[in-house]
Tab-separated table of C-alpha atoms in Angstrom:
chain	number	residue	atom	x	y	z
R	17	UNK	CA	83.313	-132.686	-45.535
R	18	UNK	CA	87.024	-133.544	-44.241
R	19	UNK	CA	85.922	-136.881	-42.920
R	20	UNK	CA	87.477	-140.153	-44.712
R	21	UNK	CA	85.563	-143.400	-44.330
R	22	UNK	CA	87.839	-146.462	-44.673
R	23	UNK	CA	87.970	-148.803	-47.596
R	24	UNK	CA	87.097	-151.488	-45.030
R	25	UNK	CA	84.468	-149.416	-43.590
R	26	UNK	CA	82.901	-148.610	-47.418
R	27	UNK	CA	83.152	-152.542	-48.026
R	28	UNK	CA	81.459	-153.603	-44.918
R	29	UNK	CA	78.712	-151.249	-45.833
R	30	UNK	CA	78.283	-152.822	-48.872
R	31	UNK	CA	78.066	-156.302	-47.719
R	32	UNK	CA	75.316	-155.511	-45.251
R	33	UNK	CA	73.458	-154.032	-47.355
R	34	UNK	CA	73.683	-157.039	-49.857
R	35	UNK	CA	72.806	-159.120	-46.729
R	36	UNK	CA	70.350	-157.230	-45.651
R	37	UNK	CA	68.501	-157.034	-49.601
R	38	UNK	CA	68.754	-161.244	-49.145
R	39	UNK	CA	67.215	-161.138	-45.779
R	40	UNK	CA	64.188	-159.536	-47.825
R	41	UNK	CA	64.535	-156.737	-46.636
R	42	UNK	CA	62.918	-153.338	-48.879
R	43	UNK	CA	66.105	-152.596	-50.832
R	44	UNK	CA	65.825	-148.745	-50.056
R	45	UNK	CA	66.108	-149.694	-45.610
R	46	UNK	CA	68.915	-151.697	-47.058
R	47	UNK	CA	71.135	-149.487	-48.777
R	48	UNK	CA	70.324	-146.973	-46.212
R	49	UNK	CA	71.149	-149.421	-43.037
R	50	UNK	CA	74.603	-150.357	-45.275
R	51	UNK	CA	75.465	-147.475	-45.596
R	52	UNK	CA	75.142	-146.027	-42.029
R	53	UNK	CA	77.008	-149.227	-40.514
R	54	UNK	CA	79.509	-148.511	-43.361
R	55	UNK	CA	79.776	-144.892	-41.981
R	56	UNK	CA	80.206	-145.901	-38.553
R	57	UNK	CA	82.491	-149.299	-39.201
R	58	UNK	CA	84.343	-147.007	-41.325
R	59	UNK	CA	85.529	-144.688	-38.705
R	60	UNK	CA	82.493	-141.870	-38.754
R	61	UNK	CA	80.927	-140.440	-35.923
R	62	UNK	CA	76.961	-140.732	-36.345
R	63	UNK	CA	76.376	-137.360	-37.178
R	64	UNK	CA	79.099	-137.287	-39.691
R	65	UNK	CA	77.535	-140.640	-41.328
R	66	UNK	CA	73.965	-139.107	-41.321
R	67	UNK	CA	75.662	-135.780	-43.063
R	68	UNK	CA	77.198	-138.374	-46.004
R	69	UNK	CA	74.397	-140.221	-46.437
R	70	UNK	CA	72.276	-137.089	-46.873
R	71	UNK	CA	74.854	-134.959	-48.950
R	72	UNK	CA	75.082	-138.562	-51.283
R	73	UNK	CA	71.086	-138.733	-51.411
R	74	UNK	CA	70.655	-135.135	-52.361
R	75	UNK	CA	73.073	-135.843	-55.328
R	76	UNK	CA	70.775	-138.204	-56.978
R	77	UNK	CA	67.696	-135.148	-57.017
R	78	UNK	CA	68.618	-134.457	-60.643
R	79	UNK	CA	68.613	-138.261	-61.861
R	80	UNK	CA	65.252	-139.161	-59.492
R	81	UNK	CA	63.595	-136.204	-61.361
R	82	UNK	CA	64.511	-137.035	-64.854
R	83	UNK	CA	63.744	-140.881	-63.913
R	84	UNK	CA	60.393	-139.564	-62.384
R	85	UNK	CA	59.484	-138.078	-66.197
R	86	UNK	CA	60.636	-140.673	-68.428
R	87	UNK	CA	57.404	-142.609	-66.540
R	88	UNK	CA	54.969	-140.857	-68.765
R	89	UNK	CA	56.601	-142.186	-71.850
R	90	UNK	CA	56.892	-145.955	-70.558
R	91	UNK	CA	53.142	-145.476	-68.906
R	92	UNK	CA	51.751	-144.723	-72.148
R	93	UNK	CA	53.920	-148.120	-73.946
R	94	UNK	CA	52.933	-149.973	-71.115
R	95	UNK	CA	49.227	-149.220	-70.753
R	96	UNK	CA	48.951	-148.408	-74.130
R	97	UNK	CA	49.538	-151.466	-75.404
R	98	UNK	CA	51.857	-150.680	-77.800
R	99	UNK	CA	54.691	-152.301	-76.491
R	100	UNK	CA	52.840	-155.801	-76.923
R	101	UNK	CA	52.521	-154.612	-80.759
R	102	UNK	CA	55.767	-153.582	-81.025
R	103	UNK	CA	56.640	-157.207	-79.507
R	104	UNK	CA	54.377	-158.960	-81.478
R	105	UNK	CA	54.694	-156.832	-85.131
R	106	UNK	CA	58.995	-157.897	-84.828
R	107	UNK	CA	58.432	-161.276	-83.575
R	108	UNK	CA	55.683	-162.072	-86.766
R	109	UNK	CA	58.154	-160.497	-88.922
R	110	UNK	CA	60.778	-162.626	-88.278
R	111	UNK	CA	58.683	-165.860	-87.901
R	112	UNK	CA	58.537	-168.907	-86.064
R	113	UNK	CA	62.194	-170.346	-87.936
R	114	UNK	CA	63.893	-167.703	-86.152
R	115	UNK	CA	62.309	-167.815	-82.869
R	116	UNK	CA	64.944	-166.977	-80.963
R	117	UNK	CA	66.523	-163.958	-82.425
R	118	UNK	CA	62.935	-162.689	-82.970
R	119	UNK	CA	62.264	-163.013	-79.008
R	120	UNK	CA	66.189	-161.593	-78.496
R	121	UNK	CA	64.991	-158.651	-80.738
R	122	UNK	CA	61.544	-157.818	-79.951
R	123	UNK	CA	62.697	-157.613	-76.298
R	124	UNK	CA	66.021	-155.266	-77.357
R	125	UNK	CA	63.951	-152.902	-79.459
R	126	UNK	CA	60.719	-152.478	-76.119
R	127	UNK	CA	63.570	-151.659	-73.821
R	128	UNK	CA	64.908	-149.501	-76.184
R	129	UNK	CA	62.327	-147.409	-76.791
R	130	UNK	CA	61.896	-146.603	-72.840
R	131	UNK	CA	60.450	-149.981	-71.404
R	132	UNK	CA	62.178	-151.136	-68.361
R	133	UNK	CA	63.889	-155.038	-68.810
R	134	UNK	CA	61.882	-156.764	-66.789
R	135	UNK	CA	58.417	-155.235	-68.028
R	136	UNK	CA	60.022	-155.952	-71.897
R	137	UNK	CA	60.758	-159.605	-71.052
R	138	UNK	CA	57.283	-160.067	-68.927
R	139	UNK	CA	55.814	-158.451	-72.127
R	140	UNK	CA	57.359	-160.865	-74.782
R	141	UNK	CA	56.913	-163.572	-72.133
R	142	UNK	CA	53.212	-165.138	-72.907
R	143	UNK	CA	54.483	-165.013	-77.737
R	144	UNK	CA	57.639	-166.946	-76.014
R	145	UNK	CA	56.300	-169.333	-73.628
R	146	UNK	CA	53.650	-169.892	-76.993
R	147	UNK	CA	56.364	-170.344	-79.395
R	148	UNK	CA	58.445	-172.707	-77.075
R	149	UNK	CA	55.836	-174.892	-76.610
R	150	UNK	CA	55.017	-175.175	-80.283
R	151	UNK	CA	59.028	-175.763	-81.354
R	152	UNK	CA	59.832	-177.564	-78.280
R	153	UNK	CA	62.313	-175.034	-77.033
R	154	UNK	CA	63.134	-175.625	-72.995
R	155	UNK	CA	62.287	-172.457	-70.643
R	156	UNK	CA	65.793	-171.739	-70.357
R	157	UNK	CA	66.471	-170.707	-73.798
R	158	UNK	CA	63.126	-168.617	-73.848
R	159	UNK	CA	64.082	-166.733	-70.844
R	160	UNK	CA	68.030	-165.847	-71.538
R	161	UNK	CA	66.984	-165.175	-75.130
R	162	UNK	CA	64.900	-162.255	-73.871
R	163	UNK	CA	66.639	-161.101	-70.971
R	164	UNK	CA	69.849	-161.045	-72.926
R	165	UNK	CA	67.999	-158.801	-75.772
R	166	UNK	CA	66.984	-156.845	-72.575
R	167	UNK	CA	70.175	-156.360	-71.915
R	168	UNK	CA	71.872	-155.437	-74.893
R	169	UNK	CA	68.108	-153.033	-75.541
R	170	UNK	CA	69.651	-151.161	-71.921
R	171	UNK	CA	72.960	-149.802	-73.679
R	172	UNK	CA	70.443	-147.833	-76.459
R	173	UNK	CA	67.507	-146.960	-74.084
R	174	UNK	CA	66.305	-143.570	-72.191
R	175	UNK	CA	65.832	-145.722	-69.013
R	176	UNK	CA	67.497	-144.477	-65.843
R	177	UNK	CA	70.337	-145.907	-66.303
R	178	UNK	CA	71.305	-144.329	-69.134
R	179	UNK	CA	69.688	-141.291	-67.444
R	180	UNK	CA	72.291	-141.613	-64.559
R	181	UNK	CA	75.197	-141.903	-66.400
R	182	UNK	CA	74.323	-139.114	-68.934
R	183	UNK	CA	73.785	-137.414	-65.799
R	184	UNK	CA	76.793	-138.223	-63.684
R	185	UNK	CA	78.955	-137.720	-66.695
R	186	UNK	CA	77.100	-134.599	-68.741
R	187	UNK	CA	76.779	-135.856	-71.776
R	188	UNK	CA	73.973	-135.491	-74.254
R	189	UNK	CA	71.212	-138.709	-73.215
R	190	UNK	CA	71.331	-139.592	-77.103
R	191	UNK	CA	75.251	-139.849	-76.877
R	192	UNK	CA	75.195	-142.447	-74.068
R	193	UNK	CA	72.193	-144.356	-76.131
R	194	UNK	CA	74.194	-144.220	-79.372
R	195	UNK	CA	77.367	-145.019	-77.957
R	196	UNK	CA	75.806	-147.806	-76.790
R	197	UNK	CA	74.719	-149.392	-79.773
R	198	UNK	CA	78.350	-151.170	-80.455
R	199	UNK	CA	78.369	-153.141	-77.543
R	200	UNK	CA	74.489	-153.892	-77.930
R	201	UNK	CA	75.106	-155.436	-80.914
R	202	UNK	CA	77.918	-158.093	-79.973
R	203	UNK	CA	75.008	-158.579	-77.007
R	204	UNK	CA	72.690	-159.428	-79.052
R	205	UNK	CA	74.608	-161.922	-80.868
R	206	UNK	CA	76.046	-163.641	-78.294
R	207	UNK	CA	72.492	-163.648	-76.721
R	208	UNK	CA	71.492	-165.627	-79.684
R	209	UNK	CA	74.287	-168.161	-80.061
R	210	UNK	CA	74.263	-168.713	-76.142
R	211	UNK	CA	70.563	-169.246	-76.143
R	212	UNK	CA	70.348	-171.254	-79.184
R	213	UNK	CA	72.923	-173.280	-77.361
R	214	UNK	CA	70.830	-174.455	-74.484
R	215	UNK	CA	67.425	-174.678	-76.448
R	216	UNK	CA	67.421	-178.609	-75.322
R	217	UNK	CA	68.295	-178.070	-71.863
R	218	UNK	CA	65.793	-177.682	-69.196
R	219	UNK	CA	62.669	-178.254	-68.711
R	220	UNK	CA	59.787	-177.531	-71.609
R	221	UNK	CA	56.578	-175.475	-71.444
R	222	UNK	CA	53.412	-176.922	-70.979
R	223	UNK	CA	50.409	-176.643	-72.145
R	224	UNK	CA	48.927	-175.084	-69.836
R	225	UNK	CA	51.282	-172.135	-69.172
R	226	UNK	CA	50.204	-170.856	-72.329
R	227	UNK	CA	48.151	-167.474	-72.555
R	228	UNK	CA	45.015	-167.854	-74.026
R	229	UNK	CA	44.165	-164.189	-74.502
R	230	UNK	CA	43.631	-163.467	-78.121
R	231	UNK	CA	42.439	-159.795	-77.941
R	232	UNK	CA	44.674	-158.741	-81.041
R	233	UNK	CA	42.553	-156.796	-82.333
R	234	UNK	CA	42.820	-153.560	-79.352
R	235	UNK	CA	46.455	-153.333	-80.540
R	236	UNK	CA	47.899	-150.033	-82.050
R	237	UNK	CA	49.556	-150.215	-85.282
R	238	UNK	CA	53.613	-150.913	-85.193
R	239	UNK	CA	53.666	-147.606	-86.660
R	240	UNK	CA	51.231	-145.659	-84.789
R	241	UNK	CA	52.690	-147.287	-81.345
R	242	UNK	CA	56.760	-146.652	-82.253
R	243	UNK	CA	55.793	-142.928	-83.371
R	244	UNK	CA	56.219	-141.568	-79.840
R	245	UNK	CA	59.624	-142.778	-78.325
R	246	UNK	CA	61.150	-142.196	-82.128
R	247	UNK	CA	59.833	-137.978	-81.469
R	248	UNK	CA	61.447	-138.303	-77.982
R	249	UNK	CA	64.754	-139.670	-79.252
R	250	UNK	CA	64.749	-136.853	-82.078
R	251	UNK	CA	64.379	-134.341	-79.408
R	252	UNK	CA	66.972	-135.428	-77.753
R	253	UNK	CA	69.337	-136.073	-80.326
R	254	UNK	CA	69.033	-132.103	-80.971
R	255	UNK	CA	71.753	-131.238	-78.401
R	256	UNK	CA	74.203	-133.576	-79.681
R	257	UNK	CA	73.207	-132.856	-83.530
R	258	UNK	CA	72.508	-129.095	-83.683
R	259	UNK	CA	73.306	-127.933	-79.656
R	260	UNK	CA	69.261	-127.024	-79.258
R	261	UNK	CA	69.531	-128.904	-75.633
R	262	UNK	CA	66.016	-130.774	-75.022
R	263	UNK	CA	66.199	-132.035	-71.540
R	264	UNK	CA	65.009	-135.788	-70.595
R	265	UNK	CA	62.650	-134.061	-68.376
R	266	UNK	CA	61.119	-132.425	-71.571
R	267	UNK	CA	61.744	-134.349	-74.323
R	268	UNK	CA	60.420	-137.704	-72.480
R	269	UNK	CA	56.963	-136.930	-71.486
R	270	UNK	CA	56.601	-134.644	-75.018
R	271	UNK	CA	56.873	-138.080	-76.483
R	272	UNK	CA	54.712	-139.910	-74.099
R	273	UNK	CA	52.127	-137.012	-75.168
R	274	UNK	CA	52.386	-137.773	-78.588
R	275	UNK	CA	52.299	-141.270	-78.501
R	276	UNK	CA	48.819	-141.003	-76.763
R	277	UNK	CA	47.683	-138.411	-79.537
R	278	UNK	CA	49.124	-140.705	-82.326
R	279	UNK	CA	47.372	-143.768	-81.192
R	280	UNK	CA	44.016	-141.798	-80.988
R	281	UNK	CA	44.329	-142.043	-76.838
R	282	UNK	CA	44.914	-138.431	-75.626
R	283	UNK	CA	42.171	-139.020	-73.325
R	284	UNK	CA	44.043	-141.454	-71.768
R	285	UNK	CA	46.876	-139.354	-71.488
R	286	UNK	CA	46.583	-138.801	-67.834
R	287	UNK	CA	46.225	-142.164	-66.698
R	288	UNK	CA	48.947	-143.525	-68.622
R	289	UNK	CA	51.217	-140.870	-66.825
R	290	UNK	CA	49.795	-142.094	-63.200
R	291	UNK	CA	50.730	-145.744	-64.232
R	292	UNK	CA	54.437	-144.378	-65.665
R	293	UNK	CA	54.627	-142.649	-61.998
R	294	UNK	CA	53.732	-145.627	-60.013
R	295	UNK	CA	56.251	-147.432	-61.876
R	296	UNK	CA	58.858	-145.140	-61.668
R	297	UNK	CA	58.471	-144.113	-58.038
R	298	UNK	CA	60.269	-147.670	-56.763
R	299	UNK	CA	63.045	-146.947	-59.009
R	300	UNK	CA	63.264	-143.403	-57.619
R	301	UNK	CA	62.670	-144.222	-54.305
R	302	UNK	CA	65.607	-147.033	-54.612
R	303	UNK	CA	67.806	-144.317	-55.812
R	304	UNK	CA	67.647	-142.110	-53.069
R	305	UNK	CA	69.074	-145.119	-50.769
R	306	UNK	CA	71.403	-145.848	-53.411
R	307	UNK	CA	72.491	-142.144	-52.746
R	308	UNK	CA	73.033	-142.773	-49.201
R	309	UNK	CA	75.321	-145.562	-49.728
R	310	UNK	CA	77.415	-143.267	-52.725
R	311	UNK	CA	77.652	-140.649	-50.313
R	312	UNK	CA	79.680	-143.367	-47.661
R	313	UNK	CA	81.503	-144.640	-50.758
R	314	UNK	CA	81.969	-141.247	-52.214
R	315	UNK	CA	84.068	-139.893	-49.312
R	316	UNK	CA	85.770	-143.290	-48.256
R	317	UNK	CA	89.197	-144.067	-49.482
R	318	UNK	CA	87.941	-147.032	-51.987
R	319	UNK	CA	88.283	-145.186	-54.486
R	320	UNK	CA	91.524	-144.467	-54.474
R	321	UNK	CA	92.532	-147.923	-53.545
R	322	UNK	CA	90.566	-149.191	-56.089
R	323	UNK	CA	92.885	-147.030	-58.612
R	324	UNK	CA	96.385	-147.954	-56.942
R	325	UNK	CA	95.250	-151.576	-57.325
R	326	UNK	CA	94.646	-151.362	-60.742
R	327	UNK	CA	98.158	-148.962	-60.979
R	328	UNK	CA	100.003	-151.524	-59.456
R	329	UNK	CA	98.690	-154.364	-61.444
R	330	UNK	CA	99.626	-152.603	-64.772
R	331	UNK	CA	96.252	-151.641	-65.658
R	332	UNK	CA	95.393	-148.478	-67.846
R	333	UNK	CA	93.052	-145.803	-65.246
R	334	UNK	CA	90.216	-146.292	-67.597
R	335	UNK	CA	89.792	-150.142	-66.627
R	336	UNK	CA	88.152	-148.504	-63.195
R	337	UNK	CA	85.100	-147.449	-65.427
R	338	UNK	CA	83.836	-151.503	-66.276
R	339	UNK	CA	85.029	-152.715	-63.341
R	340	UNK	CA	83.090	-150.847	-61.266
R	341	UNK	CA	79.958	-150.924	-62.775
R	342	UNK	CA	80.390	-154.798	-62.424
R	343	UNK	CA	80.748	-154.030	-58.353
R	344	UNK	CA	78.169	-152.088	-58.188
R	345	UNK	CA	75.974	-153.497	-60.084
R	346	UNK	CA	76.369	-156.961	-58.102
R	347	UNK	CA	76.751	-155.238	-54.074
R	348	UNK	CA	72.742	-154.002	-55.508
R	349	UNK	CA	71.753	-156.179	-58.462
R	350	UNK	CA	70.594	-153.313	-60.312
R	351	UNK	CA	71.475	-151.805	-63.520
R	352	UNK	CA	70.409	-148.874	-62.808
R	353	UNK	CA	71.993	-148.701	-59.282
R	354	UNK	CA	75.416	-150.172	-60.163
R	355	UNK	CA	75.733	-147.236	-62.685
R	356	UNK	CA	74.858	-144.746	-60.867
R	357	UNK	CA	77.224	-145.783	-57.900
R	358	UNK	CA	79.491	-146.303	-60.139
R	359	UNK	CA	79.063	-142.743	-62.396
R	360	UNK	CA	78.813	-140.784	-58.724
R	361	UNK	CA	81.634	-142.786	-57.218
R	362	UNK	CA	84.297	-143.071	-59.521
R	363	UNK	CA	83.046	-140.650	-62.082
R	364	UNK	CA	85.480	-137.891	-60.952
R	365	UNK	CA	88.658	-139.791	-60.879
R	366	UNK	CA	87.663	-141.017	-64.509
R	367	UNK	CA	87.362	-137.635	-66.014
R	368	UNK	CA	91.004	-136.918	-65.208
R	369	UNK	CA	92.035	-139.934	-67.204
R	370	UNK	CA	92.615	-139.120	-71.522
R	371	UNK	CA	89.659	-141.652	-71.867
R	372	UNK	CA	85.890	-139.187	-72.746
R	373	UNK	CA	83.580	-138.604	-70.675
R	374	UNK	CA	81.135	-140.647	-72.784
R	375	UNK	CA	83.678	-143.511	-73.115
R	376	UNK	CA	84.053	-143.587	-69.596
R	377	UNK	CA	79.963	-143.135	-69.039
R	378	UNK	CA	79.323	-146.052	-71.722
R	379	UNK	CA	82.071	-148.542	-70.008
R	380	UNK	CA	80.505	-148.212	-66.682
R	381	UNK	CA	76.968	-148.570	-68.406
R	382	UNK	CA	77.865	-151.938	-69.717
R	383	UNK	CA	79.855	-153.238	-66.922
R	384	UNK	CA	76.636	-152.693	-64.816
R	385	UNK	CA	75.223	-155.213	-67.180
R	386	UNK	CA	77.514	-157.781	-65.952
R	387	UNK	CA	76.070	-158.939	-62.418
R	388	UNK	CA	72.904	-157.359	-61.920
R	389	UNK	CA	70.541	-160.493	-62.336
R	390	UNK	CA	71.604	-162.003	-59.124
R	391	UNK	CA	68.958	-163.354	-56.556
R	392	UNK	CA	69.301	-160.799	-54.440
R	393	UNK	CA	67.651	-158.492	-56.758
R	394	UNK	CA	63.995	-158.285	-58.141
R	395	UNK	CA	65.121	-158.935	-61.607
R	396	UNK	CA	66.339	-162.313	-60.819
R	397	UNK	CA	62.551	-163.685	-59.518
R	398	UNK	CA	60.368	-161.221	-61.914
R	399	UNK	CA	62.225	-162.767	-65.157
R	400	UNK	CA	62.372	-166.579	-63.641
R	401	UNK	CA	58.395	-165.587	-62.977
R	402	UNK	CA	57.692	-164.356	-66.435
R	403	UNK	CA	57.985	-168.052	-67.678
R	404	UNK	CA	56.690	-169.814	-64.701
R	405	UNK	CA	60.516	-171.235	-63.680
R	406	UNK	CA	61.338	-172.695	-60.318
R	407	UNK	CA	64.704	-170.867	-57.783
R	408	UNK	CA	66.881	-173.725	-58.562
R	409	UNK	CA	66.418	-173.758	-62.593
R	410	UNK	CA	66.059	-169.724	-62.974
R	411	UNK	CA	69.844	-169.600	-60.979
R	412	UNK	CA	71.033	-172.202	-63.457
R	413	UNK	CA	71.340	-169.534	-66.965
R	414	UNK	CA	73.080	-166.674	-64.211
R	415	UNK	CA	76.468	-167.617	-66.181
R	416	UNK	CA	75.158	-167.228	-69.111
R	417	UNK	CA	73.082	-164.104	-68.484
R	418	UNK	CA	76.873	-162.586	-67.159
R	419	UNK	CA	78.527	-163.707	-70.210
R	420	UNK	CA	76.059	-161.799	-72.262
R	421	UNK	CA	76.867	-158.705	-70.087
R	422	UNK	CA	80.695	-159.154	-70.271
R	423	UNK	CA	80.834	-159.374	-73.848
R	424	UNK	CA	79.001	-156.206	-74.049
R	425	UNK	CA	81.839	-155.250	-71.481
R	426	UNK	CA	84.603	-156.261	-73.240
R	427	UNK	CA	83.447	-154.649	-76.561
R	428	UNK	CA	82.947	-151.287	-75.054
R	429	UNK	CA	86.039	-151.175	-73.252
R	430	UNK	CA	87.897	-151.511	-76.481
R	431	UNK	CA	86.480	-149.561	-78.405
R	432	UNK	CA	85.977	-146.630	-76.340
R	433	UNK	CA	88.517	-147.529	-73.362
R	434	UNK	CA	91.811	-148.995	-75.455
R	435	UNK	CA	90.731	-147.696	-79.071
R	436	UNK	CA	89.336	-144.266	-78.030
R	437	UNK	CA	87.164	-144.204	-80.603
R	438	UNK	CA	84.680	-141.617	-79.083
């Protein structure tokens, strides 16, 4: 279309729509209220607005559809149980002396494999509320060592995030999940020094906000319950390895399938599948507004503002890629959301620059890492309620959470932004 919405128009849009997500409002009638007021501040006539937000919607069918597969592999984790014994098989490994890392780990390696971040850290929640109580360890260590594990498990994982920005950018899924492993790394070890650094401050579990479930004994094997995702990683690492091109759409539930079959729960198949769906259907359903709001941004003049400010403050082109997965990632407080903005938005202008595709893809990935655990979001109040913490303590580790994210950041955007190394 030959329409042009203003940058002030785009920005507006954004801001009511982060408004409206506070107001409690579903986040899907946000996005899709900011971004018609951002169409219509922004100098759009109402059916022009409606004809953005529908072309930007329609953009995201190819992501929502993917995302809308991968829920057969996380059902069957999930349901299975065998992210709990992936959890609990790392965490006994590494015992009690290295609490901590062990919590930081077991959480990277569930999101990893395909579990969302919030279900990994409500997963690993009940061993580390159980551990912190034994060692004495305050809440607010517990809860940024997993979420920053989450975090760093996000750059690696076949979660829609990744999805999007594989997507947005064409690259092979595996590519964005092994680029990602750099930056994960440096995450995970800042995660640990940051968390060990507060493991006195806060307040301490109590007794009785520990989990008395023992049923142990229904778990899968580490080995029987990590055989699926590894066969869905494998099939996608084909196109990258030997150009046999497995789609997410394929490759995903195949390994969802198989986890079922290795665990001796094919039966179950099906209703692991319906539980992936159910949990993937928000996300999807999110997207589509987010798509609505892209499509305002898309065909506003932010973008290129957004590059002449950067131009004009010295700043190499490929510095748009972190920077606005940060912005994105805090106007929705989503991961997943902030990169795909971000990878729809700016994508374009970034695959003119002498940065790759996957560099650019990976930066945005981890700068959407940055600011998505703010209140306005459901990450923010499903971690905090994971280990029974109260609004004014959960707000209190949001630096640290964002320092987690922009090391990540910074990693990524030298080595594939400055260094080139992809």
């Amino acid at each position: 279309m030959d329409i042009t919405i203003t940058s002030l128009g785009a920005l507006l849009g954004l801001l009511c729509a982060i408004i409206f997500i506070f107001l409690k409002i579903p986040a899907v009638y946000a996005l899709m209220l900011g971004a018609l007021l951002g169409g219509l501040l922004g100098g759009g006539s109402l059916n022009e607005t409606i004809n953005l937000m529908t072309l930007g919607a329609g953009s995201m069918m190819t992501t929502v559809l993917r995302i809308l597969a991968a829920g057969t592999l996380a059902g069957t984790l999930i349901k299975s149980k065998a992210a709990d014994s992936i959890a609990q098989s790392i965490i006994k490994v590494l015992g009690e002396r290295k609490a901590l890392l062990a919590l930081s780990l077991a959480t990277m390696v569930l999101t990893g494999v395909g579990v969302f971040v919030d279900i990994a850290v409500i997963t690993v929640a009940p061993i580390g509320l159980s551990i912190g109580h034994k060692l004495n360890i305050s809440k607010r260590s517990i809860l940024l060592a997993m979420v920053g594990g989450g975090k760093a498990g996000n750059l690696i994982s076949p979660n829609p995030n990744a999805i999007a920005v594989a997507t947005a950018f064409d690259q092979p899924l595996t590519s964005v999940m092994i680029a990602g492993i750099l930056p994960g790394v440096f995450g995970l070890f800042m995660t640990f020094i940051l968390s060990k650094y507060i493991r006195s401050k806060g307040s301490r579990v109590l007794e009785e906000e520990i989990s008395k479930d023992k049923k142990n004994e229904d778990l899968p094997s580490f080995f029987r319950a990590i055989l699926g995702p590894l066969f869905a990683i494998i099939l996608l690492a084909l196109r990258p390895l030997f150009d046999i091109a497995i789609d997410p759409m394929i490759a995903l539930p195949v390994g969802g399938l198989l986890a079922s079959l290795f665990m001796g729960r094919i039966r179950d198949f099906l209703d692991f599948s319906k539980y992936g769906l159910k949990s993937m259907i928000n996300v999807a359903i999110i997207l589509i507004g987010t798509g609505t709001l892209a499509g305002i941004i898309q065909n506003s003049s932010l973008g290129p503002d957004l590059i002449k400010s950067i131009e004009s403050l010295g700043m190499p082109l490929f510095m748009l890629a972190p920077i606005s997965g940060m912005l994105m990632s805090l106007a929705t407080a989503s991961t997943t959301s902030g990169a795909t903005v971000a990878s729809e938005v700016f994508g374009p202008s970034l695959m003119t620059s002498k940065v790759s595709n996957l560099g650019s893809g990976v930066m945005i990935h981890s700068g959407s890492t940055v600011l998505d655990h703010f209140p306005h979001g459901s990450f923010f109040h499903a971690t905090g309620g994971s280990v029974n913490m109260v609004f004014k303590e959960r707000i209190k580790i949001i630096g640290y959470e964002s320092l987690i994210g922009f090391t990540m950041t910074v990693i990524a955007t030298l080595a594939y932004g400055l260094l080139e190394i992809l």
